[in-house]
Coordinates of C-alpha atoms in Angstrom, one line a residue:
M687 CA 0.0 0.0 0.0
T688 CA 1.4 3.4 -0.9
F689 CA 0.9 6.7 0.8
S690 CA -1.6 9.0 -0.8
K691 CA -0.7 12.6 0.0
V692 CA -3.7 14.8 0.8
I693 CA -3.1 18.5 1.4
I694 CA -5.0 19.7 4.5
G695 CA -2.8 22.7 5.2
P696 CA 1.0 23.2 5.2
A697 CA 1.6 21.2 8.3
L698 CA 0.0 18.0 6.9
A699 CA 1.7 18.5 3.6
V700 CA 5.1 18.4 5.3
M701 CA 3.9 15.4 7.4
A702 CA 2.8 13.6 4.2
S703 CA 6.1 14.2 2.6
V704 CA 8.0 12.8 5.6
L705 CA 5.8 9.7 5.6
A706 CA 6.1 9.2 1.9
T707 CA 9.8 9.1 1.9
G708 CA 10.2 7.3 5.2
A709 CA 12.7 9.9 6.3
Q710 CA 12.7 10.6 10.0
A711 CA 14.7 12.9 12.2
A712 CA 16.8 10.8 14.6
D713 CA 16.0 13.0 17.5
E714 CA 12.2 13.1 16.8
P715 CA 10.2 11.0 19.3
L716 CA 7.8 9.7 16.6
A717 CA 10.7 8.6 14.4
A718 CA 10.7 4.8 14.0
T719 CA 13.7 3.2 15.6
G720 CA 13.3 -0.5 14.9
R721 CA 14.0 -1.4 18.5
W722 CA 12.1 -2.3 21.7
S723 CA 12.7 0.5 24.2
A724 CA 10.9 -0.8 27.3
Y725 CA 13.0 -2.0 30.2
T726 CA 14.4 -5.6 29.9
A727 CA 17.5 -5.4 32.2
G728 CA 17.5 -7.3 35.5
R729 CA 15.6 -10.5 36.2
A730 CA 11.9 -9.9 35.8
A731 CA 10.7 -12.0 32.9
T732 CA 7.7 -12.7 35.1
P733 CA 6.5 -10.6 38.0
P734 CA 8.6 -11.1 41.2
M735 CA 7.2 -13.0 44.1
G736 CA 8.2 -13.1 47.7
W737 CA 7.8 -11.4 51.1
S738 CA 8.4 -7.9 52.4
S739 CA 8.8 -6.7 56.0
W740 CA 6.9 -3.4 55.8
N741 CA 3.2 -4.4 56.2
A742 CA 3.8 -6.7 59.1
F743 CA 6.5 -4.8 61.0
A744 CA 7.0 -1.3 59.5
T745 CA 10.4 -0.2 60.9
D746 CA 10.3 -2.6 63.8
I747 CA 12.4 -5.2 62.1
D748 CA 15.2 -7.6 63.2
E749 CA 17.1 -10.6 62.1
D750 CA 14.7 -13.1 63.7
K751 CA 11.7 -11.6 61.8
I752 CA 13.5 -11.6 58.5
L753 CA 14.9 -15.1 58.8
G754 CA 11.7 -16.3 60.3
A755 CA 9.8 -15.2 57.2
A756 CA 12.4 -16.9 55.0
R757 CA 12.2 -20.2 56.9
A758 CA 8.4 -20.0 56.7
L759 CA 8.5 -19.6 52.9
V760 CA 10.5 -22.7 52.6
R761 CA 8.7 -24.7 55.4
D762 CA 5.2 -24.0 54.0
G763 CA 6.1 -24.7 50.4
L764 CA 5.7 -21.1 49.2
A765 CA 9.3 -20.8 48.1
A766 CA 8.8 -23.8 45.9
K767 CA 5.8 -22.1 44.3
G768 CA 7.8 -19.0 43.4
Y769 CA 7.9 -16.8 46.5
R770 CA 11.7 -16.3 46.6
Y771 CA 12.4 -12.7 47.4
V772 CA 12.9 -11.8 51.1
N773 CA 12.9 -8.0 51.2
I774 CA 14.1 -5.9 54.1
D775 CA 12.2 -2.6 54.1
D776 CA 12.8 0.7 55.9
G777 CA 14.3 0.5 59.4
W778 CA 17.6 -1.4 59.0
A779 CA 20.1 1.5 59.0
L780 CA 21.6 3.0 62.1
Q781 CA 23.4 5.9 60.4
R782 CA 25.8 7.0 57.7
R783 CA 29.5 7.4 58.8
V784 CA 30.4 11.0 57.9
R785 CA 34.2 10.5 57.2
D786 CA 33.7 8.0 54.4
G787 CA 29.9 7.8 53.8
A788 CA 29.6 4.2 54.8
L789 CA 26.2 2.9 55.9
I790 CA 26.1 1.3 59.4
I791 CA 23.6 -1.5 60.1
R792 CA 21.6 -1.4 63.4
P793 CA 23.8 -3.8 65.5
G794 CA 21.3 -4.9 68.1
R795 CA 18.7 -5.8 65.5
F796 CA 21.0 -7.7 63.2
P797 CA 23.7 -9.6 65.2
I798 CA 24.4 -11.8 62.2
T799 CA 25.9 -8.8 60.5
Q800 CA 28.5 -8.0 63.1
R801 CA 32.2 -8.7 62.4
P802 CA 35.0 -8.3 65.0
G803 CA 37.3 -5.5 64.0
G804 CA 35.4 -4.5 60.9
D805 CA 32.2 -2.9 59.6
A806 CA 29.0 -4.9 59.9
S807 CA 28.0 -6.6 56.7
F808 CA 24.7 -8.1 55.5
R809 CA 26.7 -10.7 53.6
P810 CA 26.2 -13.5 56.2
L811 CA 22.4 -12.9 56.0
T812 CA 22.2 -12.8 52.2
D813 CA 24.5 -15.9 52.1
Q814 CA 22.1 -17.7 54.4
L815 CA 19.1 -16.7 52.3
H816 CA 20.8 -17.7 49.1
G817 CA 21.7 -21.1 50.7
M818 CA 17.9 -21.6 51.3
G819 CA 17.3 -21.0 47.6
L820 CA 15.9 -17.5 48.2
K821 CA 16.8 -14.0 47.0
A822 CA 17.5 -11.0 49.3
G823 CA 16.1 -7.4 49.0
I824 CA 17.1 -4.1 50.6
Y825 CA 15.5 -0.7 50.9
S826 CA 16.7 2.9 50.3
D827 CA 15.4 6.3 49.2
L828 CA 16.1 8.7 46.4
G829 CA 16.7 11.6 48.8
R830 CA 19.0 12.1 51.8
N831 CA 16.4 10.6 54.2
T832 CA 13.7 8.0 54.1
C833 CA 9.9 7.9 54.4
S834 CA 9.8 6.7 58.0
Q835 CA 12.1 9.6 58.9
A836 CA 9.6 12.0 57.4
Y837 CA 6.4 10.6 58.7
S838 CA 7.0 8.4 61.7
S839 CA 5.8 10.0 65.0
D840 CA 8.1 7.6 67.0
D841 CA 11.8 7.7 66.5
T842 CA 12.5 4.4 68.3
D843 CA 13.5 2.7 65.0
L844 CA 14.9 5.7 63.2
P845 CA 18.6 6.4 62.4
R846 CA 20.7 7.9 65.2
G847 CA 23.4 10.5 65.4
S848 CA 24.0 14.0 64.0
V849 CA 22.0 15.4 61.1
P850 CA 24.5 14.2 58.5
E851 CA 24.8 10.8 60.2
R852 CA 21.0 10.3 59.9
E853 CA 21.2 10.9 56.1
I854 CA 21.0 7.3 55.0
G855 CA 19.3 7.8 51.6
L856 CA 20.9 7.5 48.2
Y857 CA 21.2 11.2 47.4
G858 CA 24.8 12.0 46.7
H859 CA 25.8 8.3 47.4
I860 CA 24.1 6.3 44.6
D861 CA 27.2 4.7 43.2
Q862 CA 28.7 4.0 46.6
D863 CA 25.5 2.5 48.1
I864 CA 24.6 0.4 45.1
A865 CA 28.1 -1.1 45.1
L866 CA 27.7 -1.8 48.9
F867 CA 24.2 -3.4 48.5
F868 CA 25.0 -5.6 45.6
A869 CA 28.7 -6.2 45.1
T870 CA 29.6 -6.2 48.8
W871 CA 26.5 -7.3 50.7
G872 CA 25.1 -9.6 48.0
F873 CA 21.5 -8.3 47.7
D874 CA 19.5 -9.1 44.6
F875 CA 16.6 -6.5 44.8
I876 CA 16.3 -2.9 45.8
K877 CA 13.2 -0.9 46.5
V878 CA 13.8 2.8 46.1
D879 CA 11.3 5.2 47.7
G880 CA 10.9 8.9 46.9
C881 CA 9.9 10.5 50.2
G882 CA 13.3 12.2 50.4
L883 CA 12.5 14.1 47.2
R884 CA 9.2 15.5 48.4
A885 CA 9.0 15.6 52.2
Y886 CA 12.0 17.7 53.3
G887 CA 11.3 21.1 51.9
A888 CA 12.4 24.2 53.9
D889 CA 8.8 24.5 55.3
A890 CA 8.6 20.9 56.6
A891 CA 8.2 20.8 60.3
K892 CA 11.1 18.4 60.9
V893 CA 13.3 20.6 58.8
R894 CA 12.3 23.8 60.6
S895 CA 12.9 22.0 63.9
G896 CA 16.5 21.3 62.9
Q897 CA 16.1 17.5 62.8
Y898 CA 16.9 17.2 59.1
R899 CA 18.5 19.3 56.3
A900 CA 16.3 20.8 53.7
L901 CA 16.2 19.3 50.2
P902 CA 14.1 21.3 47.7
P903 CA 11.2 19.0 46.6
I904 CA 11.4 17.8 43.1
L905 CA 8.6 15.3 43.5
N906 CA 5.0 16.3 44.2
M907 CA 2.2 13.8 44.9
D908 CA -0.6 16.3 44.4
F909 CA 0.3 18.1 41.2
V910 CA 2.2 16.5 38.4
N911 CA 3.4 19.8 36.9
R912 CA 5.2 20.6 40.2
S913 CA 7.5 17.6 39.8
D914 CA 10.9 18.0 38.1
I915 CA 10.4 14.9 36.0
P916 CA 13.7 15.0 34.2
A917 CA 15.6 15.3 37.5
V918 CA 13.8 12.3 39.0
Q919 CA 14.4 10.3 35.8
A920 CA 18.1 11.2 36.0
L921 CA 18.5 9.9 39.5
F922 CA 16.9 6.5 38.4
G923 CA 19.2 6.6 35.4
Q924 CA 22.2 6.8 37.7
I925 CA 20.8 3.9 39.8
N926 CA 20.4 1.9 36.6
A927 CA 24.0 2.5 35.5
A928 CA 25.3 1.5 39.0
L929 CA 23.2 -1.7 39.0
V930 CA 24.5 -2.8 35.6
R931 CA 28.1 -2.0 36.7
E932 CA 27.8 -3.9 40.1
N933 CA 25.8 -6.9 38.7
P934 CA 27.7 -8.1 35.6
D935 CA 25.5 -11.3 35.6
G936 CA 22.4 -9.1 35.4
D937 CA 20.8 -10.8 38.5
Y938 CA 19.0 -7.9 40.1
L939 CA 15.6 -6.2 40.4
L940 CA 14.9 -2.4 40.7
S941 CA 11.6 -1.4 42.3
L942 CA 10.5 2.2 41.7
C943 CA 8.3 3.5 44.5
I944 CA 7.1 7.0 43.7
W945 CA 3.4 6.1 43.9
G946 CA 2.3 7.2 40.5
A947 CA 3.7 10.7 40.9
A948 CA 5.9 12.6 38.3
D949 CA 4.0 10.9 35.4
V950 CA 5.8 7.7 36.2
R951 CA 2.9 6.0 34.4
S952 CA 4.5 6.9 31.1
W953 CA 8.2 6.2 31.8
G954 CA 8.5 3.8 34.7
K955 CA 8.3 0.9 32.3
N956 CA 11.5 2.2 30.7
V957 CA 13.7 2.4 33.8
G958 CA 12.8 -0.3 36.3
N959 CA 11.5 -3.8 36.8
I960 CA 8.4 -2.9 38.9
S961 CA 6.8 0.6 39.3
R962 CA 4.4 1.5 42.0
T963 CA 1.2 3.0 40.6
S964 CA -0.4 4.1 43.9
D965 CA 0.1 5.3 47.4
D966 CA 0.6 2.6 50.1
I967 CA -2.1 -0.1 50.4
N968 CA -3.8 -0.9 53.8
P969 CA -6.0 -3.9 54.8
T970 CA -9.3 -2.4 53.8
W971 CA -11.5 -3.3 50.8
G972 CA -11.8 0.3 49.7
R973 CA -8.0 0.9 49.7
M974 CA -7.5 -2.3 47.8
L975 CA -9.8 -1.0 45.1
T976 CA -7.8 2.3 45.0
N977 CA -4.5 0.5 44.5
F978 CA -6.0 -2.0 42.0
D979 CA -7.6 0.7 39.9
S980 CA -4.3 2.6 39.5
A981 CA -2.9 -0.3 37.5
A982 CA -5.9 -2.2 36.2
K983 CA -6.4 -0.2 33.0
R984 CA -2.7 0.3 32.1
A985 CA -2.2 -3.1 30.4
F986 CA 0.0 -1.6 27.6
Y987 CA 2.4 -0.1 30.2
A988 CA 3.6 -3.5 31.5
H989 CA 5.7 -6.1 29.8
P990 CA 8.1 -8.9 30.6
G991 CA 10.9 -7.2 32.4
S992 CA 8.8 -4.3 33.8
W993 CA 5.5 -4.6 35.6
N994 CA 2.8 -2.4 37.2
D995 CA 3.0 -2.5 41.0
P996 CA -0.2 -1.7 42.9
D997 CA 1.7 -2.5 46.2
M998 CA 2.0 -5.6 48.3
L999 CA -0.6 -8.2 49.1
F1000 CA -2.2 -7.2 52.4
I1001 CA -3.8 -10.6 52.9
G1002 CA -3.6 -11.6 56.6
K1003 CA -5.1 -8.5 58.3
G1004 CA -8.3 -6.5 58.4
D1005 CA -10.7 -7.1 55.5
F1006 CA -8.4 -9.9 54.2
D1007 CA -7.9 -12.0 57.3
T1008 CA -9.1 -15.6 58.0
E1009 CA -12.6 -14.2 58.7
H1010 CA -12.7 -12.7 55.2
L1011 CA -11.4 -15.4 52.9
T1012 CA -13.7 -14.2 50.1
E1013 CA -12.0 -10.9 50.1
A1014 CA -8.5 -12.5 50.4
R1015 CA -9.2 -14.6 47.4
S1016 CA -10.4 -11.6 45.4
H1017 CA -7.3 -9.6 46.4
M1018 CA -5.0 -12.5 45.2
S1019 CA -7.1 -13.1 42.1
M1020 CA -7.0 -9.6 40.8
W1021 CA -3.3 -9.1 41.5
A1022 CA -2.6 -12.2 39.5
M1023 CA -4.8 -11.1 36.6
I1024 CA -3.0 -7.8 36.2
N1025 CA 0.5 -9.4 36.6
A1026 CA 1.3 -7.6 39.8
P1027 CA 4.3 -8.6 41.9
L1028 CA 3.1 -11.1 44.5
M1029 CA 4.7 -9.8 47.6
I1030 CA 3.3 -11.2 50.9
G1031 CA 3.1 -8.6 53.7
M1032 CA 2.0 -10.6 56.7
D1033 CA 4.0 -12.2 59.5
L1034 CA 4.4 -15.7 58.0
R1035 CA 5.9 -17.3 61.1
Q1036 CA 2.6 -18.5 62.3
A1037 CA 0.4 -18.0 59.3
P1038 CA -2.9 -20.0 59.4
K1039 CA -3.4 -22.7 56.8
P1040 CA -6.5 -21.0 55.1
L1041 CA -4.3 -18.0 54.2
L1042 CA -1.4 -20.2 53.2
D1043 CA -3.9 -21.9 50.8
V1044 CA -4.7 -18.5 49.3
F1045 CA -1.1 -17.5 48.8
G1046 CA -0.2 -21.0 47.6
N1047 CA -3.0 -21.6 45.0
A1048 CA -0.8 -22.9 42.2
Q1049 CA -3.4 -22.3 39.5
V1050 CA -3.7 -18.6 40.5
I1051 CA 0.0 -18.2 40.8
A1052 CA 0.3 -19.6 37.3
L1053 CA -1.8 -16.8 35.9
D1054 CA 0.4 -14.2 37.4
Q1055 CA 3.5 -16.0 36.2
D1056 CA 2.3 -16.9 32.7
A1057 CA 5.2 -16.6 30.3
G1058 CA 3.1 -14.6 27.8
G1059 CA 3.3 -11.6 30.2
H1060 CA 0.0 -10.1 29.0
Q1061 CA -1.8 -8.1 31.7
A1062 CA -5.5 -8.7 31.7
V1063 CA -7.8 -6.4 29.7
V1064 CA -11.1 -5.0 30.9
A1065 CA -13.9 -6.8 28.9
F1066 CA -16.8 -5.3 30.9
D1067 CA -16.6 -2.2 33.1
S1068 CA -18.8 -0.6 35.7
D1069 CA -18.6 0.7 39.2
D1070 CA -20.2 -2.4 40.6
V1071 CA -18.7 -5.3 38.6
Q1072 CA -15.9 -5.8 36.1
I1073 CA -14.9 -8.6 33.9
F1074 CA -11.2 -9.0 33.0
V1075 CA -9.7 -11.3 30.4
K1076 CA -6.1 -12.3 30.0
T1077 CA -4.5 -14.2 27.0
L1078 CA -2.2 -17.0 28.2
A1079 CA 0.9 -18.2 26.5
G1080 CA -0.6 -21.5 25.7
G1081 CA -3.6 -19.9 23.9
E1082 CA -6.1 -20.3 26.7
K1083 CA -7.8 -17.4 28.4
A1084 CA -8.0 -16.4 32.1
V1085 CA -11.3 -14.7 33.1
A1086 CA -12.1 -12.9 36.3
I1087 CA -15.6 -11.7 37.3
F1088 CA -14.9 -9.1 40.0
N1089 CA -17.7 -8.0 42.3
R1090 CA -16.5 -4.7 43.7
T1091 CA -19.6 -4.3 45.9
A1092 CA -20.9 -5.9 49.1
A1093 CA -24.1 -7.0 47.5
A1094 CA -24.7 -10.3 45.6
L1095 CA -25.1 -9.8 41.8
N1096 CA -26.2 -11.7 38.7
V1097 CA -23.5 -11.3 36.1
D1098 CA -23.6 -12.4 32.4
L1099 CA -20.4 -13.7 30.9
T1100 CA -20.4 -14.1 27.1
A1101 CA -18.1 -15.9 24.6
A1102 CA -17.6 -12.6 22.8
Q1103 CA -16.1 -10.9 25.9
M1104 CA -13.4 -13.6 25.7
K1105 CA -13.0 -13.2 21.9
F1106 CA -14.4 -16.7 21.5
R1107 CA -17.0 -17.7 18.9
D1108 CA -20.5 -17.8 20.3
D1109 CA -21.5 -20.8 18.2
A1110 CA -19.1 -23.1 20.0
D1111 CA -18.8 -24.3 23.5
V1112 CA -16.6 -22.4 26.0
N1113 CA -15.2 -24.6 28.8
L1114 CA -14.5 -22.9 32.1
V1115 CA -12.4 -24.3 35.0
D1116 CA -12.9 -22.6 38.4
L1117 CA -9.4 -21.9 39.8
W1118 CA -10.6 -21.7 43.4
N1119 CA -12.8 -24.7 43.7
G1120 CA -11.8 -26.8 40.7
G1121 CA -15.4 -27.0 39.3
T1122 CA -16.1 -26.9 35.6
R1123 CA -18.8 -25.2 33.6
R1124 CA -19.7 -25.1 29.9
L1125 CA -21.3 -22.1 28.2
R1126 CA -22.4 -21.3 24.6
K1127 CA -22.9 -17.6 23.7
G1128 CA -23.2 -16.8 27.4
S1129 CA -24.2 -17.7 30.9
T1130 CA -25.4 -16.0 34.0
F1131 CA -23.4 -16.3 37.3
R1132 CA -24.6 -15.5 40.8
I1133 CA -21.7 -13.8 42.5
A1134 CA -21.5 -13.0 46.2
G1135 CA -20.5 -9.6 47.6
H1136 CA -16.7 -9.0 47.2
Q1137 CA -16.3 -12.3 45.4
T1138 CA -14.2 -12.9 42.4
L1139 CA -15.0 -15.8 40.1
L1140 CA -11.7 -16.9 38.4
F1141 CA -11.6 -19.3 35.5
R1142 CA -9.3 -20.7 32.9
A1143 CA -11.2 -20.8 29.6
T1144 CA -10.9 -22.6 26.4
G1145 CA -13.0 -22.1 23.2
K1146 CA -12.8 -21.4 19.5
R1147 CA -11.3 -18.0 18.7
V1148 CA -13.1 -15.4 16.7
L1149 CA -9.7 -14.7 15.1
T1150 CA -8.5 -18.1 14.0
D1151 CA -5.1 -17.2 12.4
G1152 CA -3.6 -14.7 14.8
L1153 CA -4.1 -12.4 17.8
Y1154 CA -5.6 -9.0 18.2
L1155 CA -3.1 -6.5 19.7
S1156 CA -5.4 -6.0 22.6
E1157 CA -5.0 -9.7 23.4
Q1158 CA -1.2 -9.3 23.6
P1159 CA -0.5 -6.1 25.5
G1160 CA 2.8 -7.5 26.8
N1161 CA 4.1 -7.3 23.2
V1162 CA 3.0 -3.7 22.7
N1163 CA 5.0 -0.8 24.2
P1164 CA 3.7 2.8 24.0
A1165 CA 7.1 4.4 23.4
V1166 CA 5.1 7.7 22.9
D1167 CA 1.5 7.7 23.9
G1168 CA 0.5 11.2 22.8
V1169 CA -0.3 12.5 26.3
A1170 CA 1.3 15.9 26.1
E1171 CA -0.1 17.2 29.4
P1172 CA -0.3 14.4 32.0
T1173 CA -3.7 14.5 33.8
P1174 CA -4.6 12.7 37.0
D1175 CA -7.0 9.9 36.4
P1176 CA -10.4 10.7 38.0
M1177 CA -11.7 7.2 37.5
I1178 CA -9.6 5.6 40.2
H1179 CA -11.6 4.6 43.3
R1180 CA -10.9 7.0 46.2
S1181 CA -11.2 5.4 49.6
A1182 CA -11.5 7.1 53.0
T1183 CA -8.7 5.0 54.5
G1184 CA -5.6 6.6 53.1
W1185 CA -2.7 8.0 55.2
Q1186 CA -4.9 10.8 56.7
G1187 CA -8.1 8.8 57.2
T1188 CA -11.0 11.3 57.2
R1189 CA -9.0 14.3 58.3
G1190 CA -8.7 17.1 55.8
S1191 CA -10.8 17.3 52.7
G1192 CA -10.2 13.8 51.3
E1193 CA -7.8 12.4 48.8
G1194 CA -7.7 13.6 45.2
P1195 CA -6.5 11.6 42.2
I1196 CA -2.7 11.2 42.1
Y1197 CA -1.9 8.8 39.2
A1198 CA -1.4 10.9 36.1
G1199 CA -2.5 8.3 33.6
W1200 CA -5.7 9.6 32.1
G1201 CA -5.7 9.5 28.3
G1202 CA -3.1 6.9 27.8
V1203 CA -3.2 3.9 25.4
Q1204 CA -6.2 1.7 26.0
A1205 CA -7.1 -1.9 25.0
D1206 CA -10.6 -2.2 23.3
R1207 CA -11.4 1.3 24.2
A1208 CA -10.6 4.8 23.2
P1209 CA -8.6 7.1 25.4
Y1210 CA -10.5 8.3 28.5
G1211 CA -12.5 5.0 28.5
E1212 CA -14.8 5.8 25.6
A1213 CA -16.1 3.4 23.0
L1214 CA -14.0 2.6 19.9
A1215 CA -16.0 4.1 17.0
I1216 CA -15.1 5.6 13.6
N1217 CA -17.8 7.5 11.7
G1218 CA -20.6 5.8 13.6
V1219 CA -19.2 2.3 13.2
R1220 CA -18.4 0.7 16.6
F1221 CA -15.7 -1.8 17.1
D1222 CA -15.4 -4.4 19.9
T1223 CA -11.6 -4.6 19.7
G1224 CA -8.7 -2.5 18.9
V1225 CA -6.2 0.0 20.4
G1226 CA -7.3 3.5 21.3
V1227 CA -4.5 6.0 21.4
L1228 CA -4.1 9.8 21.2
A1229 CA -2.5 11.2 18.0
N1230 CA 1.2 11.9 17.9
S1231 CA 2.0 8.5 19.3
R1232 CA 4.3 5.7 18.5
L1233 CA 3.6 2.1 19.5
E1234 CA 6.3 -0.6 19.4
V1235 CA 5.0 -4.1 18.7
R1236 CA 7.1 -7.3 19.0
N1237 CA 6.4 -9.6 16.2
Q1238 CA 6.5 -13.3 17.1
G1239 CA 6.5 -14.9 13.7
Y1240 CA 3.4 -13.3 12.2
R1241 CA 3.3 -12.4 8.6
R1242 CA 0.7 -9.7 8.2
F1243 CA -0.5 -6.7 10.2
R1244 CA -4.1 -5.4 9.6
A1245 CA -6.2 -2.7 11.2
I1246 CA -8.9 -0.1 10.4
V1247 CA -7.8 3.4 11.3
G1248 CA -9.4 6.7 11.8
V1249 CA -10.2 9.5 14.2
N1250 CA -12.4 8.2 17.0
D1251 CA -15.9 9.5 17.3
S1252 CA -15.2 10.8 20.8
A1253 CA -12.9 13.5 19.4
R1254 CA -14.0 17.0 20.4
D1255 CA -11.8 18.7 17.8
T1256 CA -13.6 17.7 14.5
R1257 CA -11.3 19.7 12.2
R1258 CA -7.8 18.3 12.9
A1259 CA -6.5 15.5 10.8
A1260 CA -4.4 12.5 11.6
T1261 CA -2.2 10.2 9.5
F1262 CA -1.4 6.6 10.2
A1263 CA 1.8 4.7 9.3
V1264 CA 3.2 1.2 9.9
Y1265 CA 6.9 0.6 10.1
G1266 CA 8.9 -2.6 10.2
D1267 CA 12.4 -2.6 11.8
G1268 CA 12.5 1.1 11.1
K1269 CA 11.3 1.1 7.5
L1270 CA 8.0 2.4 6.2
L1271 CA 5.7 -0.5 5.2
A1272 CA 2.3 1.1 4.8
S1273 CA 0.5 4.4 5.5
R1274 CA -2.9 6.0 5.2
R1275 CA -3.9 9.5 4.0
A1276 CA -4.8 12.3 6.4
M1277 CA -8.2 11.7 8.0
T1278 CA -10.5 13.9 10.1
W1279 CA -13.4 13.3 12.4
G1280 CA -16.4 11.9 10.4
D1281 CA -14.2 10.2 7.7
A1282 CA -14.9 6.5 7.3
G1283 CA -12.4 4.1 8.7
Q1284 CA -9.7 3.0 6.3
E1285 CA -8.1 -0.4 6.2
I1286 CA -4.3 -0.5 6.5
T1287 CA -2.3 -3.7 6.0
A1288 CA 1.4 -4.5 5.9
D1289 CA 3.5 -7.5 5.1
V1290 CA 5.6 -8.1 8.3
T1291 CA 7.2 -11.4 7.4
G1292 CA 10.6 -11.5 9.1
V1293 CA 10.1 -8.2 10.9
R1294 CA 11.1 -8.1 14.5
I1295 CA 9.7 -4.7 15.6
I1296 CA 6.6 -3.2 14.1
E1297 CA 5.8 0.5 14.9
L1298 CA 2.5 2.1 14.6
V1299 CA 2.8 5.9 14.3
T1300 CA -0.1 8.3 14.4
R1301 CA 0.6 12.0 13.6
S1302 CA -1.6 15.0 13.8
D1303 CA -1.3 18.5 12.6
G1304 CA -1.3 21.4 15.0
A1305 CA 0.3 21.8 18.4
G1306 CA -1.4 21.9 21.8
G1307 CA -5.2 22.2 22.0
V1308 CA -7.6 19.3 22.7
P1309 CA -6.0 15.9 22.5
L1310 CA -7.1 14.0 19.4
P1311 CA -8.2 10.4 20.1
T1312 CA -7.5 8.0 17.3
T1313 CA -8.2 4.3 16.7
W1314 CA -6.4 1.3 15.4
A1315 CA -9.6 -0.8 15.3
E1316 CA -9.4 -4.6 15.0
A1317 CA -5.6 -4.2 15.0
A1318 CA -4.2 -7.8 14.6
L1319 CA -1.2 -9.8 13.7
L1320 CA -2.0 -12.7 11.4
R1321 CA -0.2 -15.9 10.3
R1322 CA -1.3 -15.5 6.7

């Protein structure tokens, strides 16, 4: 297919010329590069699993608690099922020695680390964990000081000494500390918080009192435009360089914990293995919904190597204890469906069997750890109930019917929602009770309050010779998603059980992800439609975007393109182009709102990276939603 140049003003004429020749400026973000730019360093081909100290103990940690959790993982069979990381969170450091910047471990809490005549070292502890077949994780902060130093009302477990001695964060010590943690102490995982970049401004109470030095905030939780995003990215870039240098075998994990601030939604996937999408979770149903929502509709922003992180599992307390096994199973089910890291947060030393059975459900774990790496996509959406569908590496589907409310509901599940044909049987296996069910076209399920029905499904595909792109989000990376002005997402559930409880005026939206790339929906959650024709499947993306697609042996790309009917600007035009390994393969003329959708196809035989580029004339103004409807990779 050749490009047909249509003149709709000078800007589009230039754009058409560029597309026609395939020439791209090397420094232009929409220029096809022929490479996959999402993060693949470290060891996160599947989401990491393990245990972390924070939810159970906060800063009140010691050697017995850490090693007790490790022994429990092995004793109860969880390690054998994949829970391998044992992560020490905030509270381990006594101080930083001023003369040489060395970090000092709290000696009374970690006697295993003490060495006669030398500095304490975590190496004996990490060696012990490694000897048990486990991995070891450590904690730090991007700033001079940590989260607990900023927000704890009790200094019992906080670092001691002078103001400089209590500066145990990475700021000014990135290379030194990463070398210490990984090369010297033998850790395999680091969680990096961002409180040090936001909580120590000159007006902070603990700074004014003289407890800590001021560090001008460059990270803002409330307003994305008040974060210095390049500066935050640069710090993570320095961490990445140090990790590569100190881990020549590549055996490490980097966890970004800046809670969805600084537009990390768009770039976290490029710099770390897991990226927190929300503020901290707590053991209440409403807070679980908040954290889940921050990641649930960002399927294209997670891939093998880099995963969305809605925070740890809080199973074991509050609304997820042994008296609330329905809620515990829902929590586990939905984390598995969206490929979240499975990090246990409870004290495992005396964990009751019903909760161990939740953590240890091998069928549910397998969904989270599926080699395909495709986060589940929303097939039905409402405030009350949602249906999520995930494509598995073996060709089956995983399906979750998630009742967000406390009331029992009747819910219809259809073959079409799973992209199966409705004239053939669909077989469902319940992953919590082992029961089976067969449906044709559809079936109605009675679902209890807060319950999640979780199935593995097989059937005849609607698309017999390939996969829609919305079925394989792990192979699609929004290198540029067209979001020029990051906007907090108003659709994320806001609970009343955040850090402040019901003091103040309530929590506003934090996660600046509204308008990003969507599966089977247009940006902002609206329907996929071009000139009145609605589509059940496709990729919705704002104009001036570039999507990288990994091609796994397919021969043909096909889609129907156009400006989505939800566009408010009905005059601007968009062009669509398909590149293969950096070369122009196909393109479509400039199209405006109200134009009929146009088919675009390309031969992608032998192509490794396909790039889908949408351009629009004009700068600024209202974002222009565009559609790659029915976008698919086909075998023939």
